[in-house]
Short mmCIF file of C-alpha atoms in Angstrom, two decimals:
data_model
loop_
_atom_site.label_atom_id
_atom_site.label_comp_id
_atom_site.label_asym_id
_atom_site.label_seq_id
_atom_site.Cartn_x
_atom_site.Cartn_y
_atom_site.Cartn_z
CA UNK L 30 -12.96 30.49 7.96
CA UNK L 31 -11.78 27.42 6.53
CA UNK L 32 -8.06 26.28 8.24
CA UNK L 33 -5.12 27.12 6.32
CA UNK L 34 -3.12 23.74 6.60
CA UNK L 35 -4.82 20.22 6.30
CA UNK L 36 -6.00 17.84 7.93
CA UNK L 37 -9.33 20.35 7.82
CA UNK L 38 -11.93 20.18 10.61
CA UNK L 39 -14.08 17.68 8.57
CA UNK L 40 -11.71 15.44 6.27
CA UNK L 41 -11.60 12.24 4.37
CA UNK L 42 -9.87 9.44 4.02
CA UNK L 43 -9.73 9.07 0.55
CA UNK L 44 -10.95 6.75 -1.63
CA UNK L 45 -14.84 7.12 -2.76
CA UNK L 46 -17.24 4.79 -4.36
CA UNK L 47 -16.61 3.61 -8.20
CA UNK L 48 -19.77 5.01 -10.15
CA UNK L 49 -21.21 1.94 -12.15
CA UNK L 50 -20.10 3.80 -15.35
CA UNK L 51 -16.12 3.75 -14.31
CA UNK L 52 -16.41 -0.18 -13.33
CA UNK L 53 -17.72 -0.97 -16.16
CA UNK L 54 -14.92 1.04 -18.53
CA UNK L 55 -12.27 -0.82 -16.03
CA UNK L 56 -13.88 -4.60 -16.90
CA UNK L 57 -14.44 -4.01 -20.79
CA UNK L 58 -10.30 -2.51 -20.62
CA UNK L 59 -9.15 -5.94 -18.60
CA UNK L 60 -11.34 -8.03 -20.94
CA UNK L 61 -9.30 -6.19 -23.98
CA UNK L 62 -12.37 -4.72 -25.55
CA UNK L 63 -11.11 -0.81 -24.81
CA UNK L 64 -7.65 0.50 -25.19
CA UNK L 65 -6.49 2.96 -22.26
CA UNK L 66 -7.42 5.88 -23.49
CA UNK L 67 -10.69 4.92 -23.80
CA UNK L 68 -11.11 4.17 -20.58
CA UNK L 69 -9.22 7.17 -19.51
CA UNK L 70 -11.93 9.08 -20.62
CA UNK L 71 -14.11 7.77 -18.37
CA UNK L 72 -11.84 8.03 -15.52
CA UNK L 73 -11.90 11.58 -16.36
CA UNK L 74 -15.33 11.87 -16.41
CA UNK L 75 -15.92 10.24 -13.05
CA UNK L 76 -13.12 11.82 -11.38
CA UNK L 77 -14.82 15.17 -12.48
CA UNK L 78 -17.98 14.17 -10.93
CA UNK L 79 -16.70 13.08 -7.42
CA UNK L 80 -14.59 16.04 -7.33
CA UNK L 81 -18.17 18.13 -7.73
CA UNK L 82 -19.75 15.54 -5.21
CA UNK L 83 -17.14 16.73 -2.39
CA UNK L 84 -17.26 20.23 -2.96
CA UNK L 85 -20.99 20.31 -2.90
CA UNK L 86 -20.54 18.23 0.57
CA UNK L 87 -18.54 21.06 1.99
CA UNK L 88 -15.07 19.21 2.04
CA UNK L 89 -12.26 21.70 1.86
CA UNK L 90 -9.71 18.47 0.72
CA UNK L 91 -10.82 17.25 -1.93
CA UNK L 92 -9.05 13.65 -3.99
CA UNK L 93 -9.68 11.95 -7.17
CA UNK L 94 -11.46 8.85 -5.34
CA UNK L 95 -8.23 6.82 -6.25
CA UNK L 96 -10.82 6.16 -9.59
CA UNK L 97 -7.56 5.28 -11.49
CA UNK L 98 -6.17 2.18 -9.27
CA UNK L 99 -7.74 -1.06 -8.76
CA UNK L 100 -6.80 -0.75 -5.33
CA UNK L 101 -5.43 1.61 -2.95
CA UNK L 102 -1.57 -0.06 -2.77
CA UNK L 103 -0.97 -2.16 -5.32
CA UNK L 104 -0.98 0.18 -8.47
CA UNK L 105 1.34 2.39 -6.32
CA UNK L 106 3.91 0.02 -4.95
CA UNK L 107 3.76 -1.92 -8.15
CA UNK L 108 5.09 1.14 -9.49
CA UNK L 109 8.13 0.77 -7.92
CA UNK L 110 11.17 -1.46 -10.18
CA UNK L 111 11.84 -4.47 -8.17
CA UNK L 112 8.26 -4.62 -6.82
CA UNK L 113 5.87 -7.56 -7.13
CA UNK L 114 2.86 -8.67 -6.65
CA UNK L 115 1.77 -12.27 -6.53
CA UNK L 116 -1.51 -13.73 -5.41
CA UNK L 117 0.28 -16.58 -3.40
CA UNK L 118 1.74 -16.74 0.11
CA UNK L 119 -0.13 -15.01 2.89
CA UNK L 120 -3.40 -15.46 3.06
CA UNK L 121 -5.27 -12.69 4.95
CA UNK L 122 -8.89 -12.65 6.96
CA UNK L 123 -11.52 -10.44 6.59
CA UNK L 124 -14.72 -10.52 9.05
CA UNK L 125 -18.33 -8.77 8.79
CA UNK L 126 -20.51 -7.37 11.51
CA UNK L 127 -22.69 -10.19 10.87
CA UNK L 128 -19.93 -13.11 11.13
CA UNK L 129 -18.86 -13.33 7.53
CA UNK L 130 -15.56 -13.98 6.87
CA UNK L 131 -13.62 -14.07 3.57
CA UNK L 132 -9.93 -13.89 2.38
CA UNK L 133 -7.60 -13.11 0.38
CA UNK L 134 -3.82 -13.87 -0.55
CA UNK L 135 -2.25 -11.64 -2.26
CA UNK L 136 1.22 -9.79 -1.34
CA UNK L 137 4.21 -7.97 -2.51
CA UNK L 138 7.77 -9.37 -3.12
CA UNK L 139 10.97 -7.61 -3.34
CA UNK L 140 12.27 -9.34 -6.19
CA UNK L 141 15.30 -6.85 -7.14
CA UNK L 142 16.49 -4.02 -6.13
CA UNK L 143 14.14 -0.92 -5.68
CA UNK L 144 14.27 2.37 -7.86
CA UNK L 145 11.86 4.81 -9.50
CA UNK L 146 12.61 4.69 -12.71
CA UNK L 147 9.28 7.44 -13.69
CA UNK L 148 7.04 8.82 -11.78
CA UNK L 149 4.15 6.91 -10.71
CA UNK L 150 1.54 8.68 -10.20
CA UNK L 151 2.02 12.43 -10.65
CA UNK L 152 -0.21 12.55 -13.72
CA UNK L 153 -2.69 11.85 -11.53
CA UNK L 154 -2.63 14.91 -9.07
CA UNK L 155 -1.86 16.98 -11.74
CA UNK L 156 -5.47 16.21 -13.58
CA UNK L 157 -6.92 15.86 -9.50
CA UNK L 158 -5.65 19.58 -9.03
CA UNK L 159 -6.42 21.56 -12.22
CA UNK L 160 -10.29 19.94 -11.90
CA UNK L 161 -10.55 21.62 -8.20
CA UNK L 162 -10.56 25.10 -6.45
CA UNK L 163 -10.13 23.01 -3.10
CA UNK L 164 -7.12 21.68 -1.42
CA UNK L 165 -6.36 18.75 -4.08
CA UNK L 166 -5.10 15.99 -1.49
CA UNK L 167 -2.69 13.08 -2.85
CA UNK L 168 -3.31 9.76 -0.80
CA UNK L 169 -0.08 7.35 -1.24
CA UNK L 170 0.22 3.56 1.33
CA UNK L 171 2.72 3.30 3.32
CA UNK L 172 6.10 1.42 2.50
CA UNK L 173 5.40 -0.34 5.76
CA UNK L 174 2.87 -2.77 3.64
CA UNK L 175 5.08 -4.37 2.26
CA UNK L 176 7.38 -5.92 5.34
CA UNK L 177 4.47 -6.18 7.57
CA UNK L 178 3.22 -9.56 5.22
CA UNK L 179 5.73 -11.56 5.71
CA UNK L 180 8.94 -9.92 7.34
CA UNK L 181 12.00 -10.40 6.08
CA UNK L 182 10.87 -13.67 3.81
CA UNK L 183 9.44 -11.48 1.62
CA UNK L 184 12.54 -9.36 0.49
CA UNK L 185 14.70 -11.49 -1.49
CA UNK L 186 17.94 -12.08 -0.08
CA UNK L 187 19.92 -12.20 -2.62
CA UNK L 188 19.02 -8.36 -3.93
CA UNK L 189 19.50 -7.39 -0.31
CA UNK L 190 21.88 -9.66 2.11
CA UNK L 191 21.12 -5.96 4.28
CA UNK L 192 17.63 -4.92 5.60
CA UNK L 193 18.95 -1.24 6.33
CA UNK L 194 19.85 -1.41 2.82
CA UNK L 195 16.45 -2.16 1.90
CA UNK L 196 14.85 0.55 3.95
CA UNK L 197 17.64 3.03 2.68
CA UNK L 198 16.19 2.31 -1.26
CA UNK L 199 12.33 2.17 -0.81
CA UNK L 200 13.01 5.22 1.55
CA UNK L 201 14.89 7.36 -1.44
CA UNK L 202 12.43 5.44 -4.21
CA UNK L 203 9.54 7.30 -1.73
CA UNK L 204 11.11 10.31 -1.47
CA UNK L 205 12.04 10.57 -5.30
CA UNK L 206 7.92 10.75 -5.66
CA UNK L 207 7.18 12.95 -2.62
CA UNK L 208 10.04 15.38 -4.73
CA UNK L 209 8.31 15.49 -7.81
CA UNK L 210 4.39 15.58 -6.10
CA UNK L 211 5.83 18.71 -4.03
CA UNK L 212 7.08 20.35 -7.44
CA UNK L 213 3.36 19.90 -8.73
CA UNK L 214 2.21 21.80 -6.01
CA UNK L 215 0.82 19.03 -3.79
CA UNK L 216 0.26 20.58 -0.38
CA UNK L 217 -1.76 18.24 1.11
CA UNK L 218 0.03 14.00 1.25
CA UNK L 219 -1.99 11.35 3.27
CA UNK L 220 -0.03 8.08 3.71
CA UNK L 221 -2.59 4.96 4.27
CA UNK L 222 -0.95 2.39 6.83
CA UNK L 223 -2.31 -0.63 7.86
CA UNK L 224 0.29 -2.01 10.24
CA UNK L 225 0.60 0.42 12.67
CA UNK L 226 -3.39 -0.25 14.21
CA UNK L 227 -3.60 -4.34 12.78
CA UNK L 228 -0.44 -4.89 14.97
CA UNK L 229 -2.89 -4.16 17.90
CA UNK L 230 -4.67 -6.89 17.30
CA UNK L 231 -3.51 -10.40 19.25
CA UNK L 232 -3.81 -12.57 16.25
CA UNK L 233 -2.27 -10.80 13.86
CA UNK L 234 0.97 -10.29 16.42
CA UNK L 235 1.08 -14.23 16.15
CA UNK L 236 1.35 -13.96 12.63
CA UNK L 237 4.05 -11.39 12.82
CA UNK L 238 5.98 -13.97 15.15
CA UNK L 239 5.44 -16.57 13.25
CA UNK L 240 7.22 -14.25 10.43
CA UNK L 241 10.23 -14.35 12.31
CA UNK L 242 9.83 -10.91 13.75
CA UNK L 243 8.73 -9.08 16.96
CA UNK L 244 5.93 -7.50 17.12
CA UNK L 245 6.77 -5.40 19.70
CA UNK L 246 9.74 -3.55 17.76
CA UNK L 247 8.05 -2.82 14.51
CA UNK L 248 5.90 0.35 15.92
CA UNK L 249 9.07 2.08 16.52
CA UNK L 250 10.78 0.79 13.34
CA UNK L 251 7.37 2.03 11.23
CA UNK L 252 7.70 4.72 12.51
CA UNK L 253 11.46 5.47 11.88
CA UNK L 254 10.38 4.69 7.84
CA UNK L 255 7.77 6.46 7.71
CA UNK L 256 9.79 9.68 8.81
CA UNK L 257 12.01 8.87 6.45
CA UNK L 258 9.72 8.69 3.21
CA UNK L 259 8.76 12.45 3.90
CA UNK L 260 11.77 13.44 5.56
CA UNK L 261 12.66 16.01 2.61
CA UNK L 262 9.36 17.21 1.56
CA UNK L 263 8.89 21.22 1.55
CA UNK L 264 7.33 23.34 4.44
CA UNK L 265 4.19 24.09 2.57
CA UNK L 266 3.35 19.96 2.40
CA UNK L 267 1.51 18.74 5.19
CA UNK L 268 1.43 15.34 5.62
CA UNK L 269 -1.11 13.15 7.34
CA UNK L 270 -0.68 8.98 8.50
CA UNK L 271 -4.04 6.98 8.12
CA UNK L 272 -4.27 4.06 10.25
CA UNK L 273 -6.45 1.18 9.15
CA UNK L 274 -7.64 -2.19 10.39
CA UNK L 275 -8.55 -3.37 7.22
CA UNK L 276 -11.39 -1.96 4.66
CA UNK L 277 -12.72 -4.54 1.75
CA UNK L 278 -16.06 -4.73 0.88
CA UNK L 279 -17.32 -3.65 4.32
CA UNK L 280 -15.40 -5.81 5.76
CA UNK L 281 -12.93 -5.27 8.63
CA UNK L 282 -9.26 -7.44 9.25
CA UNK L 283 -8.19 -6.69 12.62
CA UNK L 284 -9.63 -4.89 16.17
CA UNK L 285 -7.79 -3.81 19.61
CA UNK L 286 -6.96 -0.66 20.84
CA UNK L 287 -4.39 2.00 20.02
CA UNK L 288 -2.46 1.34 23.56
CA UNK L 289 0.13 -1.19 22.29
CA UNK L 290 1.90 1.42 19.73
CA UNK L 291 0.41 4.70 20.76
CA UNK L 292 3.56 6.12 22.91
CA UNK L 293 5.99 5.04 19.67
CA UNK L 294 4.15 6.13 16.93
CA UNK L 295 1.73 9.22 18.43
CA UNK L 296 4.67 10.58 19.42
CA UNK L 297 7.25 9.85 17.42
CA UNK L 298 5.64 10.45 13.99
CA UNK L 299 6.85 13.25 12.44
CA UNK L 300 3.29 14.89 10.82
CA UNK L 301 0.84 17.19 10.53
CA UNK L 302 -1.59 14.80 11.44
CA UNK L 303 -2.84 11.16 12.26
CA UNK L 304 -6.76 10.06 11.27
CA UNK L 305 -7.48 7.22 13.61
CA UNK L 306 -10.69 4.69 13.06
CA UNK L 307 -12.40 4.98 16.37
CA UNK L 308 -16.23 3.72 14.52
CA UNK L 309 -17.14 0.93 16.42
CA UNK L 310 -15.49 -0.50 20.13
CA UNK L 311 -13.12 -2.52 17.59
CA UNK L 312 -10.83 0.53 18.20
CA UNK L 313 -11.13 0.74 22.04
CA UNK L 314 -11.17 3.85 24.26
CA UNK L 315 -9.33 7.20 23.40
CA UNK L 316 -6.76 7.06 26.66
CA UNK L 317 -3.81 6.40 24.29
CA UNK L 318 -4.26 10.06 22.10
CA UNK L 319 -2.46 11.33 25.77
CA UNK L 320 0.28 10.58 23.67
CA UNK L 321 -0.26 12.96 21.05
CA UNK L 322 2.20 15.99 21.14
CA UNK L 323 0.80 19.42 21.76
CA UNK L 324 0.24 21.18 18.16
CA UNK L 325 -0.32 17.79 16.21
CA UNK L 326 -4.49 17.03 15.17
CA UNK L 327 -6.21 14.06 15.06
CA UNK L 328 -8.80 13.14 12.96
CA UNK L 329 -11.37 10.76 14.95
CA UNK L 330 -13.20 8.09 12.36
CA UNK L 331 -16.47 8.59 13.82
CA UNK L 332 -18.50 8.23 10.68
CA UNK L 333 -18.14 4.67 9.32
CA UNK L 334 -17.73 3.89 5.57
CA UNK L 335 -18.57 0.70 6.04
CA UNK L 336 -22.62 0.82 6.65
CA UNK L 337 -25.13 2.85 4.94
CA UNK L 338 -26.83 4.30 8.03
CA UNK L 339 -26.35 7.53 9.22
CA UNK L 340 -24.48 8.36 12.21
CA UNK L 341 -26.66 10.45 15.01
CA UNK L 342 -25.04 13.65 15.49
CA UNK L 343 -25.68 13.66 19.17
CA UNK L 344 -23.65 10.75 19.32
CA UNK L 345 -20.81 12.03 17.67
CA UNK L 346 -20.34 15.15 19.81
CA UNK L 347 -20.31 12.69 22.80
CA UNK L 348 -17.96 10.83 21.28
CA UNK L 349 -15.65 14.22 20.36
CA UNK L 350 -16.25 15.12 24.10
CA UNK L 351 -14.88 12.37 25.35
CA UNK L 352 -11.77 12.18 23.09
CA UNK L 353 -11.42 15.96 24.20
CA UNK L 354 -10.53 14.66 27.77
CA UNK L 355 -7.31 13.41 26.87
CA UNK L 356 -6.28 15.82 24.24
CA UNK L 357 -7.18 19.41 23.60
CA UNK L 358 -10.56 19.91 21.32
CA UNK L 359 -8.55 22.58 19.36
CA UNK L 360 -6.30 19.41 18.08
CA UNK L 361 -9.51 17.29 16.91
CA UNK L 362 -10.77 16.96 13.48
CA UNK L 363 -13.31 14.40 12.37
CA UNK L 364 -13.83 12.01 9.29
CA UNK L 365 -14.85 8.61 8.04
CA UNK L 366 -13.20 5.97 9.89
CA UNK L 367 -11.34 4.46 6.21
CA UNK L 368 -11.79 5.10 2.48
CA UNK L 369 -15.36 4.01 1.08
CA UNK L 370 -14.17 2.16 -1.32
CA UNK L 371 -10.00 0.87 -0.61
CA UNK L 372 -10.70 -1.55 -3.59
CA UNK L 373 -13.01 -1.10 -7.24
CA UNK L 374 -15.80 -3.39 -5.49
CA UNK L 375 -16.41 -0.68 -2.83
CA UNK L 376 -18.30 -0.96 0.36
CA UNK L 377 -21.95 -2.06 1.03
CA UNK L 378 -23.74 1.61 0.49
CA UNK L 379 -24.56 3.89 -2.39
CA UNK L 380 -23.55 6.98 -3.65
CA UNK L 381 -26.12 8.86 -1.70
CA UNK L 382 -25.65 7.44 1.65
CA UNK L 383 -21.53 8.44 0.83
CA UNK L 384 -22.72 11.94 0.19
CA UNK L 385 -24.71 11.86 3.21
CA UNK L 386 -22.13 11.34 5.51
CA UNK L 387 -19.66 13.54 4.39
CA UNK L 388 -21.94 16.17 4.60
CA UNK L 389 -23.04 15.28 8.14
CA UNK L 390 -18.96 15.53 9.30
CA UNK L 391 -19.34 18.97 7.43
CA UNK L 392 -21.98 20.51 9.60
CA UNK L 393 -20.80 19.10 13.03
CA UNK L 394 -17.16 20.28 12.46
CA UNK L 395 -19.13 23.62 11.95
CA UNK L 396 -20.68 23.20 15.18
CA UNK L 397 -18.22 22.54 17.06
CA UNK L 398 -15.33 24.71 15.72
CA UNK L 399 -16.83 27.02 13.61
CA UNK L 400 -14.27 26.14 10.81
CA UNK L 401 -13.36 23.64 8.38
#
């Protein structure tokens, strides 16, 4: 029998690969040559699709593929008045398994203060759940985004002469939304972080320094505001924290082990549950999930979304065996290591190979729990 309260057995991170149809709609609607509810429709249609794509995979959570954002922050935090983004200021690496690296720049300024004026993106959970007989799950980033490019340069001082007054207003913006996804019925919110496993890695910790801040507090500040953007939700939501290393066009941003934040944020996260990319050696050994309290699950990224080939399923129950030696089996789940597809260009495999390996993490989690 399927578990009653996510994460499920066999997960997901989120996002899923834009059929050709949908990025097409989204480049004739930038280029002005369809209005929005044109390409609406199409979103519809694609969203409809994908939903049928996980179901027939097995997937007891099931999400819209984030079809309707450009990419898997922006359109959200954006949402938020006295949120910007700009493409200047902080430019960011991204490296490939075979020694490619690209960048980008773009980041998000605190330009006034911060309120939710309207929902942001409700509407879209509410067409996500009345298409599905599954567990509709909402994915949301993490507030943390936004400090951990730049630090405190990046929140104008003028709006806010107090960083606890900062946190205090994108906390209650945050919590405004978790409010009014709840009263939709949402029962199943994943937060997407990228700060709490890139701040593992050596060089980004240089640029955190050379922010002005210390990379060894943040974990346990994270942590403290990410608590505090669920902190009110109902009983019946379960909420999840995804940590990422970075996920563009196959493409990774940062690598180390969990060790330097696990004790803070293992512990002192207050969720149902924490997926953790452990794909490749990038993500080091699973000794720090001895931090993980009793009754919490993890979801181990064993299955990468960033290659088309298939994982061995030998090779994953080794790897689930080994994790198992540090915290109960009973607490494990499994999943792909990140989205498929954070932004609209997607990651280097096809539709197929996506369907492939979701269905692969459905019939090992039936192996080895008997349960999704």
């Amino acid at each position: 029998m399927p578990s009653s309260r996510p994460p499920f057995r066999a997960d997901h991170v989120g996002s899923l690969l834009r059929p050709q149809a949908l990025r097409e709609a989204r480049a004739r609607w930038q280029a002005g040559e369809i209005d929005r509810s044109a390409l609406a429709a199409v979103e519809d249609r694609a969203i409809r699709d994908v939903i049928a794509l996980q179901e027939s995979a097995g997937l007891q959570s099931v999400t819209d593929g984030e079809f309707r954002r450009t990419a898997w922050h922006l359109d959200f935090l954006t949402g938020f008045e006295g949120i910007d983004a700009t493409g200047e200021g902080y430019a960011v690496s991204f490296k490939s398994a075979d020694g490619q690296v690209a960048s980008t720049s773009s980041m998000l300024r605190v330009t006034g203060k911060i309120t939710r004026p309207k929902p942001i993106m409700v509407d879209h959970f509410d067409f996500l759940q009345a298409n599905t007989s599954r567990t509709a799950k909402f994915t949301i980033p993490s507030a943390t985004y936004i400090h951990m490019r730049g630090g405190r340069s990046v929140v104008d001082a003028t709006a806010y002469p107090d960083m606890d007054e900062f946190w205090s207003d994108l906390a209650n913006a945050y919590q405004q939304e978790v409010a009014d996804l709840a009263a939709a019925g949402c029962t199943y919110l994943q937060m997407d972080d990228v700060s709490f496993a890139t701040i593992c890695d050596e060089n980004v910790r240089e640029r955190v320094r050379a922010d002005g801040e210390n990379p060894d507090d943040l974990p346990t500040l994270y942590t403290r505001i990410v608590n505090s953007m669920v902190a009110n939700r109902p009983e019946g939501m379960a909420v999840t924290v995804h940590t990422c290393r970075g996920n563009h066009r196959s493409m990774w941003m940062a690598e180390g082990g969990y060790e330097a934040v696990a004790e803070a944020v293992f512990s002192g996260l207050e969720v149902d549950g924490l997926f953790l990319e452990y794909d490749t050696n990038r993500a080091g050994g699973f000794e720090p999930l001895r931090f993980v309290p009793k009754g919490r699950r993890v979801v181990l990224g064993l299955v990468s979304s960033k290659v088309a080939a298939l994982e061995d399923r030998e090779q994953i129950l080794r790897r689930i065996d080994e994790a198992s030696n540090y915290i109960d089996v009973d607490q494990l789940c499994i999943s792909p290591q990140c989205g498929f597809a954070s932004t609209e260009a997607g990651n280097a495999l096809s539709e197929d190979d996506e369907k492939r390996k979701l269905e692969l993490l459905v019939d090992v989690a039936t192996q080895v729990w008997g349960e999704l």
